[in-house]
CSV table of C-alpha atoms in Angstrom, one decimal:
chain,number,residue,atom,x,y,z
A,19,UNK,CA,124.5,39.0,54.1
A,20,UNK,CA,123.2,35.6,55.1
A,21,UNK,CA,120.7,37.0,57.6
A,22,UNK,CA,119.3,39.4,55.0
A,23,UNK,CA,119.1,36.5,52.5
A,24,UNK,CA,117.1,34.5,55.1
A,25,UNK,CA,114.7,37.4,55.6
A,26,UNK,CA,114.1,37.9,51.9
A,27,UNK,CA,113.7,34.1,51.4
A,28,UNK,CA,111.4,33.6,54.4
A,29,UNK,CA,109.2,36.6,53.9
A,30,UNK,CA,109.2,36.3,50.1
A,31,UNK,CA,108.3,32.7,50.2
A,32,UNK,CA,105.2,33.4,52.3
A,33,UNK,CA,104.0,36.0,49.8
A,34,UNK,CA,104.8,33.6,46.9
A,35,UNK,CA,102.8,30.8,48.5
A,36,UNK,CA,99.9,33.1,48.9
A,37,UNK,CA,100.0,34.1,45.3
A,38,UNK,CA,100.4,30.5,44.1
A,39,UNK,CA,97.3,29.4,46.2
A,40,UNK,CA,95.2,32.2,44.8
A,41,UNK,CA,96.2,31.7,41.2
A,42,UNK,CA,96.0,27.9,41.3
A,43,UNK,CA,92.6,28.0,42.8
A,44,UNK,CA,91.2,30.3,40.1
A,45,UNK,CA,92.7,28.1,37.4
A,46,UNK,CA,91.4,24.9,38.9
A,47,UNK,CA,87.9,26.3,39.3
A,48,UNK,CA,88.0,27.6,35.7
A,49,UNK,CA,87.7,31.3,36.8
A,50,UNK,CA,90.6,32.7,34.7
A,51,UNK,CA,88.5,35.8,34.1
A,52,UNK,CA,89.3,36.7,37.8
A,53,UNK,CA,93.1,36.5,37.3
A,54,UNK,CA,93.5,40.1,36.1
A,55,UNK,CA,92.0,41.7,39.3
A,56,UNK,CA,94.1,39.3,41.4
A,57,UNK,CA,97.3,40.4,39.6
A,58,UNK,CA,96.2,44.0,39.9
A,59,UNK,CA,95.9,43.7,43.7
A,60,UNK,CA,99.2,41.9,43.9
A,61,UNK,CA,100.9,44.6,41.8
A,62,UNK,CA,99.5,47.4,44.0
A,63,UNK,CA,100.6,45.6,47.2
A,64,UNK,CA,104.2,45.2,45.8
A,65,UNK,CA,104.2,48.9,44.8
A,66,UNK,CA,103.0,49.9,48.3
A,67,UNK,CA,105.7,47.8,50.0
A,68,UNK,CA,108.4,49.2,47.7
A,69,UNK,CA,107.2,52.8,48.3
A,70,UNK,CA,107.1,52.2,52.0
A,71,UNK,CA,110.7,51.0,52.0
A,72,UNK,CA,111.8,54.0,49.9
A,73,UNK,CA,110.0,56.4,52.3
A,74,UNK,CA,111.8,54.8,55.3
A,75,UNK,CA,115.2,55.1,53.6
A,76,UNK,CA,115.0,58.5,52.0
A,77,UNK,CA,112.8,60.1,54.5
A,78,UNK,CA,115.1,59.3,57.4
A,79,UNK,CA,118.1,60.9,55.6
A,80,UNK,CA,116.5,64.4,56.1
A,81,UNK,CA,116.5,64.1,59.9
A,82,UNK,CA,119.1,65.1,62.4
A,83,UNK,CA,121.5,62.4,63.8
A,84,UNK,CA,119.5,62.1,67.1
A,85,UNK,CA,116.2,61.9,65.2
A,86,UNK,CA,117.6,59.3,62.8
A,87,UNK,CA,118.8,57.2,65.8
A,88,UNK,CA,115.4,57.6,67.5
A,89,UNK,CA,113.5,56.6,64.4
A,90,UNK,CA,115.8,53.7,63.6
A,91,UNK,CA,115.6,52.3,67.1
A,92,UNK,CA,111.9,52.7,67.3
A,93,UNK,CA,111.3,51.0,63.9
A,94,UNK,CA,113.7,48.3,64.7
A,95,UNK,CA,111.8,47.4,67.8
A,96,UNK,CA,108.5,47.6,65.9
A,97,UNK,CA,109.9,45.3,63.2
A,98,UNK,CA,111.0,42.8,65.8
A,99,UNK,CA,107.5,42.8,67.2
A,100,UNK,CA,105.9,42.2,63.8
A,101,UNK,CA,108.3,39.5,62.7
A,102,UNK,CA,107.8,37.7,66.1
A,103,UNK,CA,104.1,37.8,65.7
A,104,UNK,CA,104.5,36.6,62.0
A,105,UNK,CA,106.6,33.5,62.8
A,106,UNK,CA,104.2,32.4,65.6
A,107,UNK,CA,101.2,33.1,63.4
A,108,UNK,CA,102.6,31.1,60.5
A,109,UNK,CA,103.6,28.3,62.9
A,110,UNK,CA,100.0,28.1,64.1
A,111,UNK,CA,98.1,28.6,60.8
A,112,UNK,CA,100.4,27.2,58.1
A,113,UNK,CA,98.4,24.0,57.8
A,114,UNK,CA,95.1,25.9,57.3
A,115,UNK,CA,96.4,28.7,55.1
A,116,UNK,CA,95.2,27.2,51.9
A,117,UNK,CA,91.6,26.6,53.0
A,118,UNK,CA,91.5,30.0,54.6
A,119,UNK,CA,92.5,31.8,51.4
A,120,UNK,CA,90.1,29.6,49.4
A,121,UNK,CA,87.3,30.8,51.6
A,122,UNK,CA,88.2,34.4,51.2
A,123,UNK,CA,88.5,34.0,47.5
A,124,UNK,CA,85.1,32.4,47.2
A,125,UNK,CA,83.5,35.3,49.0
A,126,UNK,CA,85.4,37.8,46.8
A,127,UNK,CA,84.3,36.0,43.6
A,128,UNK,CA,80.7,36.4,44.7
A,129,UNK,CA,81.1,40.1,45.4
A,130,UNK,CA,82.9,41.2,42.2
A,131,UNK,CA,86.1,42.7,40.7
A,132,UNK,CA,86.7,45.2,43.5
A,133,UNK,CA,86.6,42.5,46.1
A,134,UNK,CA,89.0,40.4,44.2
A,135,UNK,CA,91.5,43.2,44.0
A,136,UNK,CA,91.1,43.9,47.7
A,137,UNK,CA,91.5,40.2,48.6
A,138,UNK,CA,94.8,39.9,46.7
A,139,UNK,CA,96.0,43.3,48.0
A,140,UNK,CA,95.4,42.5,51.6
A,141,UNK,CA,96.8,38.9,51.4
A,142,UNK,CA,100.1,40.1,49.8
A,143,UNK,CA,100.2,43.7,51.2
A,144,UNK,CA,100.6,42.6,54.8
A,145,UNK,CA,103.5,40.4,53.9
A,146,UNK,CA,105.0,43.2,51.8
A,147,UNK,CA,104.8,45.9,54.5
A,148,UNK,CA,106.3,43.6,57.2
A,149,UNK,CA,109.1,42.6,54.8
A,150,UNK,CA,109.9,46.2,53.9
A,151,UNK,CA,110.1,47.3,57.6
A,152,UNK,CA,112.1,44.3,58.8
A,153,UNK,CA,114.4,44.4,55.8
A,154,UNK,CA,115.0,48.1,56.4
A,155,UNK,CA,115.8,47.5,60.1
A,156,UNK,CA,118.0,44.5,59.4
A,157,UNK,CA,119.9,46.2,56.6
A,158,UNK,CA,120.7,49.2,58.8
A,159,UNK,CA,121.7,46.9,61.6
A,160,UNK,CA,124.1,44.9,59.4
A,161,UNK,CA,125.2,47.8,57.2
A,162,UNK,CA,128.9,47.8,56.5
A,163,UNK,CA,129.1,50.5,53.8
A,164,UNK,CA,128.7,47.9,51.1
A,165,UNK,CA,125.7,46.8,49.0
A,166,UNK,CA,126.0,43.2,50.4
A,167,UNK,CA,123.0,43.4,52.8
A,168,UNK,CA,120.7,44.6,50.0
A,169,UNK,CA,122.1,42.0,47.7
A,170,UNK,CA,121.4,39.3,50.2
A,171,UNK,CA,117.7,40.5,50.4
A,172,UNK,CA,117.4,40.6,46.6
A,173,UNK,CA,118.8,37.1,46.3
A,174,UNK,CA,116.5,35.8,49.0
A,175,UNK,CA,113.4,37.3,47.2
A,176,UNK,CA,114.5,36.0,43.9
A,177,UNK,CA,114.9,32.5,45.4
A,178,UNK,CA,111.5,32.8,47.0
A,179,UNK,CA,109.9,33.7,43.6
A,180,UNK,CA,111.7,30.7,41.9
A,181,UNK,CA,110.5,28.3,44.7
A,182,UNK,CA,107.0,29.7,44.4
A,183,UNK,CA,106.9,29.1,40.7
A,184,UNK,CA,108.3,25.5,41.2
A,185,UNK,CA,105.6,24.8,43.7
A,186,UNK,CA,102.9,26.1,41.3
A,187,UNK,CA,104.3,23.9,38.5
A,188,UNK,CA,104.4,20.9,40.8
A,189,UNK,CA,108.1,20.5,40.2
A,190,UNK,CA,109.1,20.9,43.9
A,191,UNK,CA,107.7,19.5,47.1
A,192,UNK,CA,109.1,20.1,50.5
A,193,UNK,CA,107.8,19.8,54.1
A,194,UNK,CA,106.6,23.4,54.5
A,195,UNK,CA,105.9,22.9,58.3
A,196,UNK,CA,109.6,21.9,58.9
A,197,UNK,CA,110.8,24.7,56.5
A,198,UNK,CA,108.9,27.4,58.3
A,199,UNK,CA,110.0,26.0,61.7
A,200,UNK,CA,113.7,26.1,60.9
A,201,UNK,CA,113.6,29.4,59.1
A,202,UNK,CA,111.4,30.8,61.8
A,203,UNK,CA,113.8,29.8,64.5
A,204,UNK,CA,116.7,31.4,62.6
A,205,UNK,CA,114.6,34.6,62.1
A,206,UNK,CA,114.1,34.8,65.9
A,207,UNK,CA,117.9,34.8,66.3
A,208,UNK,CA,118.2,37.5,63.6
A,209,UNK,CA,115.4,39.5,65.3
A,210,UNK,CA,117.3,39.4,68.6
A,211,UNK,CA,120.2,41.1,66.9
A,212,UNK,CA,118.0,43.7,65.4
A,213,UNK,CA,116.4,44.3,68.7
A,214,UNK,CA,119.8,44.9,70.4
A,215,UNK,CA,120.7,47.2,67.5
A,216,UNK,CA,117.5,49.1,68.1
A,217,UNK,CA,118.3,49.5,71.8
A,218,UNK,CA,121.7,50.8,70.9
A,219,UNK,CA,120.1,53.4,68.5
A,220,UNK,CA,117.8,54.6,71.3
A,221,UNK,CA,120.8,54.9,73.6
A,222,UNK,CA,122.6,57.0,71.1
A,223,UNK,CA,119.5,59.2,70.8
A,224,UNK,CA,119.6,59.6,74.6
A,225,UNK,CA,116.2,57.9,74.9
A,226,UNK,CA,117.7,55.1,76.9
A,227,UNK,CA,120.6,55.3,79.4
A,228,UNK,CA,123.8,53.2,79.6
A,229,UNK,CA,125.5,54.1,76.3
A,230,UNK,CA,129.0,54.1,78.0
A,231,UNK,CA,128.3,51.0,80.2
A,232,UNK,CA,129.9,48.3,78.1
A,233,UNK,CA,129.1,44.6,79.0
A,234,UNK,CA,132.4,43.6,77.4
A,235,UNK,CA,134.8,44.7,74.6
A,236,UNK,CA,136.5,42.1,72.5
A,237,UNK,CA,137.2,44.4,69.5
A,238,UNK,CA,140.9,43.4,69.8
A,239,UNK,CA,140.0,39.7,69.5
A,240,UNK,CA,137.2,40.1,66.9
A,241,UNK,CA,137.9,43.4,64.9
A,242,UNK,CA,134.7,44.7,63.3
A,243,UNK,CA,136.5,45.2,60.0
A,244,UNK,CA,137.9,41.6,59.9
A,245,UNK,CA,136.3,39.0,57.6
A,246,UNK,CA,135.1,37.0,60.6
A,247,UNK,CA,133.9,40.1,62.4
A,248,UNK,CA,132.0,41.1,59.2
A,249,UNK,CA,130.6,37.6,58.9
A,250,UNK,CA,129.3,37.5,62.5
A,251,UNK,CA,127.8,40.9,62.1
A,252,UNK,CA,126.1,39.9,58.8
A,253,UNK,CA,124.7,36.7,60.2
A,254,UNK,CA,123.9,37.5,63.9
A,255,UNK,CA,124.2,41.3,64.0
A,256,UNK,CA,127.1,40.7,66.4
A,257,UNK,CA,128.7,43.7,68.0
A,258,UNK,CA,132.1,43.2,69.8
A,259,UNK,CA,131.5,46.0,72.3
A,260,UNK,CA,127.8,45.9,73.3
A,261,UNK,CA,126.3,47.8,76.2
A,262,UNK,CA,125.0,46.0,79.2
A,263,UNK,CA,121.4,46.9,78.3
A,264,UNK,CA,121.9,45.5,74.8
A,265,UNK,CA,123.1,42.1,76.1
A,266,UNK,CA,120.3,42.0,78.7
A,267,UNK,CA,117.6,42.8,76.1
A,268,UNK,CA,119.1,40.3,73.7
A,269,UNK,CA,119.0,37.5,76.2
A,270,UNK,CA,115.6,38.4,77.6
A,271,UNK,CA,114.1,38.3,74.1
A,272,UNK,CA,116.0,35.3,72.5
A,273,UNK,CA,115.8,32.7,75.2
A,274,UNK,CA,112.1,32.7,76.0
A,275,UNK,CA,111.0,33.5,72.5
A,276,UNK,CA,113.0,30.7,70.9
A,277,UNK,CA,111.9,28.2,73.7
A,278,UNK,CA,108.3,29.0,73.1
A,279,UNK,CA,108.7,28.8,69.3
A,280,UNK,CA,110.4,25.5,69.3
A,281,UNK,CA,108.2,23.9,72.0
A,282,UNK,CA,106.1,21.1,70.6
A,283,UNK,CA,102.5,22.0,69.9
A,284,UNK,CA,99.9,20.3,72.0
A,285,UNK,CA,97.2,18.4,70.1
A,286,UNK,CA,93.9,17.7,71.8
A,287,UNK,CA,93.1,14.1,72.0
A,288,UNK,CA,89.5,13.3,71.3
A,289,UNK,CA,87.4,12.2,74.2
A,290,UNK,CA,86.3,8.5,73.7
A,291,UNK,CA,82.5,8.1,73.3
A,292,UNK,CA,81.0,5.4,75.4
A,293,UNK,CA,78.2,3.4,74.0
A,294,UNK,CA,74.9,3.6,75.9
A,295,UNK,CA,73.7,0.4,77.5
């Protein structure tokens, strides 16, 4: 449940910050007439993300077991790729996000209503589609037959909306760079579990070999139906009897990705200018 809460919080907060920046800029520049097109674009983006999530969930139920596993594994790997790109992109551009959105909004204001709707839709829609895909993959990876994974996502999104509103009202100030660094690092750990789950799905679909080649089996020590087994699965997508391929993929993704993400960014030092004699 915690991992799904983290996904909802992280992804939802990014979308909330985008909305806050757009709305605050229009209010500050006395362009309240443009708020309606912006909210229209946001609403369409949310509806598209929700529809995409429903299509993934209900569409996959009509498939055979092998097709479901193949689809689930493929989408899990795609989701990991997208979320990895997202956390690195946010790490690189978080400081310039505000000025970038302001520039897009200025251009849209000059073009008219349709451009405003499109700007809001594209700004929020990308976040929404990424969230829907990664949430679907993570919920299926951590599914234990209870609504707890979905509840975790919903609580995370609600928290993100509340934080976004507090940011907009000026009632809350935190170091967003540190926040996105810590949550990004934790998302990389969650993504590693989702990736391993996706590999297992592809093995069950006979797309990858090694389904019976277990790296270890500690089901007797950590039963999957125990409270601590459920906790580990919910937080880390832990599996007590993974295949050798799952463990290899998990390590090959997690170690280098986390090392690159947490590595300090290099800042270019300006070259001193010498006075001409």
